[in-house]
mmCIF file of N, CA, C and O in Angstrom:
data_model
loop_
_atom_site.group_PDB
_atom_site.id
_atom_site.type_symbol
_atom_site.label_atom_id
_atom_site.label_comp_id
_atom_site.label_asym_id
_atom_site.label_seq_id
_atom_site.Cartn_x
_atom_site.Cartn_y
_atom_site.Cartn_z
ATOM 1 N N UNK A 1 0.681 -9.801 -15.531
ATOM 2 C CA UNK A 1 1.005 -9.294 -14.219
ATOM 3 C C UNK A 1 0.647 -10.358 -13.189
ATOM 4 O O UNK A 1 -0.384 -10.991 -13.259
ATOM 5 N N UNK A 2 1.537 -10.527 -12.219
ATOM 6 C CA UNK A 2 1.331 -11.473 -11.134
ATOM 7 C C UNK A 2 1.224 -10.686 -9.833
ATOM 8 O O UNK A 2 1.841 -9.634 -9.691
ATOM 9 N N UNK A 3 0.432 -11.190 -8.877
ATOM 10 C CA UNK A 3 0.248 -10.450 -7.629
ATOM 11 C C UNK A 3 -0.144 -11.382 -6.496
ATOM 12 O O UNK A 3 -0.645 -12.475 -6.728
ATOM 13 N N UNK A 4 0.142 -10.910 -5.249
ATOM 14 C CA UNK A 4 -0.302 -11.640 -4.066
ATOM 15 C C UNK A 4 -0.488 -10.637 -2.928
ATOM 16 O O UNK A 4 0.152 -9.590 -2.887
ATOM 17 N N UNK A 5 -1.374 -10.962 -1.996
ATOM 18 C CA UNK A 5 -1.612 -10.101 -0.835
ATOM 19 C C UNK A 5 -0.491 -10.334 0.168
ATOM 20 O O UNK A 5 -0.184 -11.471 0.509
ATOM 21 N N UNK A 6 0.122 -9.232 0.650
ATOM 22 C CA UNK A 6 1.204 -9.360 1.621
ATOM 23 C C UNK A 6 0.834 -8.842 3.001
ATOM 24 O O UNK A 6 1.415 -9.258 4.000
ATOM 25 N N UNK A 7 -0.125 -7.936 3.105
ATOM 26 C CA UNK A 7 -0.586 -7.442 4.398
ATOM 27 C C UNK A 7 -1.923 -6.737 4.213
ATOM 28 O O UNK A 7 -2.334 -6.443 3.096
ATOM 29 N N UNK A 8 -2.589 -6.463 5.331
ATOM 30 C CA UNK A 8 -3.858 -5.741 5.275
ATOM 31 C C UNK A 8 -4.077 -5.020 6.590
ATOM 32 O O UNK A 8 -3.438 -5.320 7.598
ATOM 33 N N UNK A 9 -5.001 -4.071 6.578
ATOM 34 C CA UNK A 9 -5.364 -3.340 7.782
ATOM 35 C C UNK A 9 -6.266 -2.179 7.454
ATOM 36 O O UNK A 9 -6.193 -1.615 6.362
ATOM 37 N N UNK A 10 -7.145 -1.821 8.382
ATOM 38 C CA UNK A 10 -8.053 -0.682 8.227
ATOM 39 C C UNK A 10 -8.881 -0.740 6.948
ATOM 40 O O UNK A 10 -9.199 0.283 6.353
ATOM 41 N N UNK A 11 -9.217 -1.942 6.499
ATOM 42 C CA UNK A 11 -10.027 -2.087 5.296
ATOM 43 C C UNK A 11 -9.232 -2.035 4.003
ATOM 44 O O UNK A 11 -9.803 -2.087 2.921
ATOM 45 N N UNK A 12 -7.908 -1.933 4.088
ATOM 46 C CA UNK A 12 -7.034 -1.888 2.914
ATOM 47 C C UNK A 12 -6.284 -3.204 2.784
ATOM 48 O O UNK A 12 -6.007 -3.876 3.776
ATOM 49 N N UNK A 13 -5.938 -3.551 1.567
ATOM 50 C CA UNK A 13 -5.087 -4.704 1.283
ATOM 51 C C UNK A 13 -3.883 -4.216 0.508
ATOM 52 O O UNK A 13 -4.007 -3.372 -0.382
ATOM 53 N N UNK A 14 -2.698 -4.756 0.829
ATOM 54 C CA UNK A 14 -1.479 -4.424 0.103
ATOM 55 C C UNK A 14 -1.103 -5.627 -0.747
ATOM 56 O O UNK A 14 -0.911 -6.728 -0.226
ATOM 57 N N UNK A 15 -1.025 -5.404 -2.052
ATOM 58 C CA UNK A 15 -0.667 -6.445 -3.006
ATOM 59 C C UNK A 15 0.760 -6.230 -3.479
ATOM 60 O O UNK A 15 1.150 -5.113 -3.786
ATOM 61 N N UNK A 16 1.530 -7.313 -3.531
ATOM 62 C CA UNK A 16 2.853 -7.289 -4.138
ATOM 63 C C UNK A 16 2.658 -7.705 -5.593
ATOM 64 O O UNK A 16 2.092 -8.764 -5.863
ATOM 65 N N UNK A 17 3.107 -6.877 -6.519
ATOM 66 C CA UNK A 17 2.840 -7.101 -7.943
ATOM 67 C C UNK A 17 4.141 -7.117 -8.743
ATOM 68 O O UNK A 17 5.106 -6.447 -8.395
ATOM 69 N N UNK A 18 4.138 -7.865 -9.834
ATOM 70 C CA UNK A 18 5.254 -7.921 -10.761
ATOM 71 C C UNK A 18 4.736 -7.685 -12.159
ATOM 72 O O UNK A 18 3.652 -8.126 -12.517
ATOM 73 N N UNK A 19 5.548 -7.033 -12.970
ATOM 74 C CA UNK A 19 5.172 -6.759 -14.356
ATOM 75 C C UNK A 19 5.266 -8.018 -15.221
ATOM 76 O O UNK A 19 4.524 -8.177 -16.164
ATOM 77 N N UNK A 20 6.210 -8.901 -14.890
ATOM 78 C CA UNK A 20 6.401 -10.101 -15.709
ATOM 79 C C UNK A 20 6.604 -11.319 -14.810
ATOM 80 O O UNK A 20 6.605 -11.206 -13.595
ATOM 81 N N UNK A 21 6.788 -12.465 -15.411
ATOM 82 C CA UNK A 21 6.893 -13.717 -14.659
ATOM 83 C C UNK A 21 8.236 -13.885 -13.953
ATOM 84 O O UNK A 21 8.394 -14.792 -13.139
ATOM 85 N N UNK A 22 9.210 -13.031 -14.220
ATOM 86 C CA UNK A 22 10.530 -13.182 -13.603
ATOM 87 C C UNK A 22 10.514 -12.844 -12.122
ATOM 88 O O UNK A 22 11.429 -13.185 -11.387
ATOM 89 N N UNK A 23 9.467 -12.148 -11.669
ATOM 90 C CA UNK A 23 9.281 -11.787 -10.269
ATOM 91 C C UNK A 23 10.424 -10.922 -9.733
ATOM 92 O O UNK A 23 10.787 -10.996 -8.564
ATOM 93 N N UNK A 24 11.001 -10.089 -10.579
ATOM 94 C CA UNK A 24 12.032 -9.166 -10.121
ATOM 95 C C UNK A 24 11.440 -7.765 -9.997
ATOM 96 O O UNK A 24 10.495 -7.407 -10.683
ATOM 97 N N UNK A 25 11.981 -6.986 -9.076
ATOM 98 C CA UNK A 25 11.556 -5.608 -8.852
ATOM 99 C C UNK A 25 10.045 -5.479 -8.663
ATOM 100 O O UNK A 25 9.352 -4.906 -9.493
ATOM 101 N N UNK A 26 9.522 -6.002 -7.557
ATOM 102 C CA UNK A 26 8.081 -5.862 -7.326
ATOM 103 C C UNK A 26 7.703 -4.430 -6.956
ATOM 104 O O UNK A 26 8.550 -3.640 -6.530
ATOM 105 N N UNK A 27 6.456 -4.102 -7.141
ATOM 106 C CA UNK A 27 5.888 -2.857 -6.634
ATOM 107 C C UNK A 27 4.665 -3.242 -5.826
ATOM 108 O O UNK A 27 4.229 -4.387 -5.838
ATOM 109 N N UNK A 28 4.137 -2.288 -5.076
ATOM 110 C CA UNK A 28 3.055 -2.583 -4.137
ATOM 111 C C UNK A 28 1.865 -1.679 -4.411
ATOM 112 O O UNK A 28 2.037 -0.488 -4.663
ATOM 113 N N UNK A 29 0.682 -2.253 -4.394
ATOM 114 C CA UNK A 29 -0.547 -1.495 -4.588
ATOM 115 C C UNK A 29 -1.397 -1.597 -3.330
ATOM 116 O O UNK A 29 -1.631 -2.696 -2.821
ATOM 117 N N UNK A 30 -1.837 -0.444 -2.827
ATOM 118 C CA UNK A 30 -2.766 -0.402 -1.704
ATOM 119 C C UNK A 30 -4.155 -0.322 -2.317
ATOM 120 O O UNK A 30 -4.437 0.574 -3.122
ATOM 121 N N UNK A 31 -5.014 -1.259 -1.943
ATOM 122 C CA UNK A 31 -6.363 -1.311 -2.521
ATOM 123 C C UNK A 31 -7.422 -1.316 -1.426
ATOM 124 O O UNK A 31 -7.218 -1.849 -0.344
ATOM 125 N N UNK A 32 -8.556 -0.727 -1.767
ATOM 126 C CA UNK A 32 -9.734 -0.761 -0.897
ATOM 127 C C UNK A 32 -10.933 -0.996 -1.793
ATOM 128 O O UNK A 32 -11.127 -0.270 -2.768
ATOM 129 N N UNK A 33 -11.719 -1.997 -1.468
ATOM 130 C CA UNK A 33 -12.903 -2.380 -2.256
ATOM 131 C C UNK A 33 -12.538 -2.607 -3.722
ATOM 132 O O UNK A 33 -13.269 -2.226 -4.627
ATOM 133 N N UNK A 34 -11.368 -3.208 -3.950
ATOM 134 C CA UNK A 34 -10.948 -3.530 -5.309
ATOM 135 C C UNK A 34 -10.351 -2.379 -6.090
ATOM 136 O O UNK A 34 -9.857 -2.575 -7.193
ATOM 137 N N UNK A 35 -10.381 -1.177 -5.541
ATOM 138 C CA UNK A 35 -9.847 0.007 -6.219
ATOM 139 C C UNK A 35 -8.426 0.293 -5.725
ATOM 140 O O UNK A 35 -8.164 0.288 -4.518
ATOM 141 N N UNK A 36 -7.503 0.574 -6.632
ATOM 142 C CA UNK A 36 -6.146 0.953 -6.253
ATOM 143 C C UNK A 36 -6.181 2.390 -5.755
ATOM 144 O O UNK A 36 -6.605 3.294 -6.474
ATOM 145 N N UNK A 37 -5.749 2.613 -4.503
ATOM 146 C CA UNK A 37 -5.734 3.965 -3.935
ATOM 147 C C UNK A 37 -4.333 4.543 -3.876
ATOM 148 O O UNK A 37 -4.163 5.756 -3.777
ATOM 149 N N UNK A 38 -3.301 3.686 -3.929
ATOM 150 C CA UNK A 38 -1.928 4.167 -3.912
ATOM 151 C C UNK A 38 -1.011 3.081 -4.448
ATOM 152 O O UNK A 38 -1.203 1.908 -4.176
ATOM 153 N N UNK A 39 -0.007 3.507 -5.215
ATOM 154 C CA UNK A 39 1.024 2.591 -5.708
ATOM 155 C C UNK A 39 2.348 2.997 -5.072
ATOM 156 O O UNK A 39 2.703 4.173 -5.079
ATOM 157 N N UNK A 40 3.071 2.018 -4.531
ATOM 158 C CA UNK A 40 4.318 2.282 -3.807
ATOM 159 C C UNK A 40 5.438 1.400 -4.362
ATOM 160 O O UNK A 40 5.198 0.286 -4.809
ATOM 161 N N UNK A 41 6.656 1.909 -4.272
ATOM 162 C CA UNK A 41 7.814 1.127 -4.700
ATOM 163 C C UNK A 41 8.343 0.242 -3.574
ATOM 164 O O UNK A 41 8.965 -0.771 -3.832
ATOM 165 N N UNK A 42 8.091 0.630 -2.310
ATOM 166 C CA UNK A 42 8.590 -0.113 -1.156
ATOM 167 C C UNK A 42 7.436 -0.606 -0.293
ATOM 168 O O UNK A 42 6.440 0.100 -0.108
ATOM 169 N N UNK A 43 7.592 -1.800 0.281
ATOM 170 C CA UNK A 43 6.569 -2.361 1.151
ATOM 171 C C UNK A 43 6.382 -1.501 2.393
ATOM 172 O O UNK A 43 5.256 -1.306 2.852
ATOM 173 N N UNK A 44 7.465 -0.952 2.939
ATOM 174 C CA UNK A 44 7.349 -0.119 4.139
ATOM 175 C C UNK A 44 6.488 1.109 3.888
ATOM 176 O O UNK A 44 5.710 1.518 4.750
ATOM 177 N N UNK A 45 6.599 1.691 2.699
ATOM 178 C CA UNK A 45 5.777 2.851 2.345
ATOM 179 C C UNK A 45 4.299 2.467 2.287
ATOM 180 O O UNK A 45 3.431 3.196 2.773
ATOM 181 N N UNK A 46 4.003 1.310 1.733
ATOM 182 C CA UNK A 46 2.616 0.837 1.646
ATOM 183 C C UNK A 46 2.050 0.557 3.037
ATOM 184 O O UNK A 46 0.911 0.932 3.337
ATOM 185 N N UNK A 47 2.854 -0.062 3.901
ATOM 186 C CA UNK A 47 2.402 -0.342 5.268
ATOM 187 C C UNK A 47 2.134 0.947 6.038
ATOM 188 O O UNK A 47 1.157 1.034 6.778
ATOM 189 N N UNK A 48 3.000 1.947 5.880
ATOM 190 C CA UNK A 48 2.789 3.230 6.552
ATOM 191 C C UNK A 48 1.501 3.889 6.084
ATOM 192 O O UNK A 48 0.769 4.463 6.881
ATOM 193 N N UNK A 49 1.207 3.803 4.795
ATOM 194 C CA UNK A 49 -0.030 4.388 4.281
ATOM 195 C C UNK A 49 -1.243 3.713 4.902
ATOM 196 O O UNK A 49 -2.182 4.369 5.337
ATOM 197 N N UNK A 50 -1.221 2.390 4.971
ATOM 198 C CA UNK A 50 -2.350 1.634 5.530
ATOM 199 C C UNK A 50 -2.559 1.971 7.000
ATOM 200 O O UNK A 50 -3.689 2.155 7.444
ATOM 201 N N UNK A 51 -1.465 2.093 7.745
ATOM 202 C CA UNK A 51 -1.584 2.269 9.188
ATOM 203 C C UNK A 51 -1.621 3.717 9.646
ATOM 204 O O UNK A 51 -2.221 4.010 10.675
ATOM 205 N N UNK A 52 -0.994 4.645 8.915
ATOM 206 C CA UNK A 52 -0.909 6.032 9.378
ATOM 207 C C UNK A 52 -1.452 7.055 8.394
ATOM 208 O O UNK A 52 -1.996 8.069 8.802
ATOM 209 N N UNK A 53 -1.297 6.816 7.117
ATOM 210 C CA UNK A 53 -1.633 7.811 6.111
ATOM 211 C C UNK A 53 -3.111 8.035 5.895
ATOM 212 O O UNK A 53 -3.506 8.979 5.234
ATOM 213 N N UNK A 54 -3.947 7.194 6.457
ATOM 214 C CA UNK A 54 -5.383 7.312 6.227
ATOM 215 C C UNK A 54 -6.085 8.046 7.358
ATOM 216 O O UNK A 54 -7.274 8.296 7.286
ATOM 217 N N UNK A 55 -5.353 8.374 8.406
ATOM 218 C CA UNK A 55 -5.964 9.083 9.537
ATOM 219 C C UNK A 55 -5.960 10.583 9.268
ATOM 220 O O UNK A 55 -5.038 11.107 8.650
ATOM 221 N N UNK A 56 -6.954 11.287 9.756
ATOM 222 C CA UNK A 56 -6.955 12.738 9.569
ATOM 223 C C UNK A 56 -5.802 13.387 10.332
ATOM 224 O O UNK A 56 -5.416 12.912 11.397
ATOM 225 N N UNK A 57 -5.238 14.419 9.744
ATOM 226 C CA UNK A 57 -4.148 15.112 10.394
ATOM 227 C C UNK A 57 -4.660 15.945 11.544
ATOM 228 O O UNK A 57 -5.771 16.462 11.508
ATOM 229 N N UNK A 58 -3.844 16.070 12.553
ATOM 230 C CA UNK A 58 -4.198 16.881 13.705
ATOM 231 C C UNK A 58 -3.724 18.312 13.487
ATOM 232 O O UNK A 58 -2.616 18.529 13.002
ATOM 233 N N UNK A 59 -4.526 19.252 13.842
ATOM 234 C CA UNK A 59 -4.144 20.646 13.742
ATOM 235 C C UNK A 59 -3.761 21.116 15.145
ATOM 236 O O UNK A 59 -4.595 21.211 16.029
ATOM 237 N N UNK A 60 -2.484 21.398 15.328
ATOM 238 C CA UNK A 60 -1.999 21.785 16.648
ATOM 239 C C UNK A 60 -2.025 23.286 16.866
ATOM 240 O O UNK A 60 -1.610 23.768 17.914
ATOM 241 N N UNK A 61 -2.469 24.060 15.887
ATOM 242 C CA UNK A 61 -2.574 25.522 16.067
ATOM 243 C C UNK A 61 -3.801 25.829 16.906
ATOM 244 O O UNK A 61 -4.896 25.362 16.626
ATOM 245 N N UNK A 62 -3.625 26.617 17.920
ATOM 246 C CA UNK A 62 -4.751 27.002 18.784
ATOM 247 C C UNK A 62 -5.343 28.334 18.369
ATOM 248 O O UNK A 62 -4.770 29.215 17.928
#
């Protein structure tokens, strides 16, 4: 497996990974402290998780 860091934020790193040396069809792993917390097929999905998915949801019911 081959990998490289493509972005980071909020203490998370997004790695672009390939199963083999051909470097086709990459997938993305969101990691924090070396632990994989989410695997994504698209870079945009990984970026959204790093920037928005880690915040607590707001409860708008009064």
